[in-house]
Amino acid sequence: VRFRTSRGGMLDISAPAAAVLVGHRQLTPDALEAGGMLLGRHIKGTSDFVVDEATLPIMKDRRSRFSFFRIKKPAQNRVTEAWFESHGSCNYLGEWHTHPEDDPSPSGTDEGNWKRIVTKTRSEHTSLFFLIVGRTRIRVWEFERGTSAPAELTELA
Ligand SMILES: [Zn+2]
């Protein structure tokens, strides 16, 4: 799966990451929201990013049909681990979560959370990606630090 950013760069979702996202779609009435982090790389000398890994929800995350809160500490350890394993190339790129709707759009809570994460996260990138997995469609927004609202990416066929 591949998206184009507002600045003309690409965001590529690797096959293993896409499998995690698609595998957590809320297809049944009792399926809970799921989510995790997007880990990956900026391709040097380009505006392109690759999501290598979508981390799995963990037991301690608070999940319901209509909400998902990721607990922070183990997640931070996972980012550090990925960074070391990849000799510094694999970084935190953003967050993903599911919605129980076909074509997802961010809730007010989502936008508030994203803004808080963008403001608080120390990252070498000026923006982070926020992905929502709907039942039939995946959408991605890029939130640039210092801006007031996220910009949606365009999915490429
Ligand atoms: Zn949401």
XYZ file of C-alpha atoms and ligand atoms in Angstrom:
158
model
C 0.000 0.000 0.000
C 1.383 3.379 -0.985
C 0.344 6.964 -0.310
C 1.471 10.351 -1.577
C 2.169 13.073 0.989
C 1.139 16.704 0.553
C 4.771 17.570 -0.146
C 5.005 15.100 -3.017
C 6.793 12.361 -1.087
C 5.705 8.746 -0.748
C 4.674 6.733 2.264
C 5.080 3.028 1.584
C 3.499 0.481 3.897
C 5.554 -2.738 3.800
C 3.763 -6.047 3.275
C 4.312 -7.257 6.885
C 3.020 -3.951 8.295
C 0.008 -4.005 5.948
C -0.776 -7.567 7.067
C -0.936 -6.416 10.704
C -3.230 -3.510 9.823
C -5.579 -5.555 7.656
C -5.592 -8.371 10.226
C -6.994 -6.053 12.916
C -9.936 -4.663 10.925
C -13.084 -4.560 13.061
C -15.117 -6.856 10.864
C -17.347 -8.400 13.556
C -19.764 -6.528 15.871
C -17.756 -7.469 18.971
C -14.288 -6.638 17.595
C -12.442 -4.086 19.725
C -10.452 -1.150 18.458
C -6.792 -2.002 18.062
C -3.723 0.084 17.518
C -0.020 0.515 17.853
C 2.959 2.380 16.499
C 4.303 2.821 13.007
C 8.040 2.140 12.869
C 10.109 2.730 9.788
C 12.538 4.831 7.838
C 12.976 8.073 6.015
C 14.733 7.366 2.712
C 17.773 9.630 2.735
C 17.842 12.386 0.161
C 14.116 12.016 -0.616
C 10.775 12.995 0.927
C 9.849 9.297 1.066
C 9.096 7.145 4.098
C 8.675 3.390 4.529
C 6.668 1.831 7.341
C 8.543 -1.401 8.104
C 6.521 -2.443 11.126
C 3.107 -1.815 12.652
C 3.447 -2.852 16.302
C 0.741 -5.086 17.771
C -1.679 -4.075 20.525
C -0.521 -5.354 23.903
C -2.523 -6.754 26.821
C -2.308 -3.616 28.916
C -3.703 -1.285 26.254
C -7.208 -0.117 27.109
C -9.454 -1.203 24.266
C -13.178 -0.919 23.613
C -15.429 -0.978 20.571
C -15.001 2.767 20.094
C -11.749 3.666 21.779
C -8.141 2.682 22.039
C -5.529 3.977 24.477
C -2.010 2.743 24.024
C 0.018 2.489 27.216
C 3.290 4.299 26.858
C 6.183 2.595 28.595
C 6.558 -0.779 26.832
C 5.998 1.072 23.560
C 8.961 3.337 24.217
C 11.103 0.270 24.924
C 10.017 -1.234 21.591
C 11.051 1.933 19.720
C 14.466 1.900 21.378
C 14.882 -1.803 20.574
C 13.941 -1.313 16.918
C 16.350 1.600 16.691
C 19.250 -0.489 18.027
C 18.364 -3.584 15.971
C 18.395 -1.517 12.790
C 21.611 0.332 13.688
C 19.746 3.606 13.944
C 17.709 3.483 10.751
C 14.339 2.359 12.160
C 12.446 5.156 13.861
C 9.088 6.077 15.291
C 6.952 7.415 12.431
C 3.528 7.653 14.066
C 0.473 5.739 15.213
C -2.235 3.482 13.819
C -5.611 2.399 15.149
C -8.797 0.814 13.866
C -12.342 2.147 13.563
C -15.570 0.130 13.321
C -16.623 1.978 10.143
C -16.013 1.218 6.472
C -14.322 4.451 5.483
C -12.674 5.937 8.564
C -12.385 9.570 9.610
C -10.682 10.873 12.761
C -12.817 11.665 15.803
C -12.345 14.865 17.784
C -10.518 12.733 20.353
C -8.208 11.400 17.651
C -7.285 14.877 16.435
C -6.640 16.009 20.003
C -4.446 12.974 20.671
C -2.516 13.436 17.431
C -1.833 17.064 18.187
C -0.598 16.175 21.672
C 1.665 13.415 20.299
C 3.124 15.683 17.598
C 3.821 18.391 20.167
C 5.338 16.074 22.780
C 7.292 13.560 20.713
C 10.939 14.227 20.211
C 11.557 12.998 16.704
C 14.088 13.812 14.030
C 11.207 14.282 11.586
C 9.124 17.445 11.496
C 5.896 15.506 11.081
C 4.294 12.231 12.126
C 1.846 9.927 10.341
C -1.482 8.835 11.785
C -3.233 5.929 10.140
C -6.798 4.731 10.673
C -7.818 1.252 9.535
C -11.490 1.119 8.542
C -13.327 -2.019 7.492
C -12.887 -1.396 3.770
C -10.391 1.438 3.607
C -7.172 2.654 5.209
C -6.592 6.396 5.462
C -3.472 8.269 6.569
C -2.921 11.799 7.817
C 0.364 13.653 8.218
C 0.590 16.062 11.110
C 3.393 18.564 10.873
C 4.719 20.136 14.045
C 3.642 23.760 14.351
C 0.583 23.359 12.112
C -2.975 23.371 13.420
C -4.477 20.454 11.500
C -3.370 17.200 9.870
C -3.257 16.824 6.068
C -4.616 13.666 4.500
C -2.437 11.610 2.182
C -3.663 10.372 -1.182
C -3.758 6.630 -1.719
C -2.017 5.493 -4.891
C -3.389 2.576 -6.878
Zn -10.144 6.919 16.326
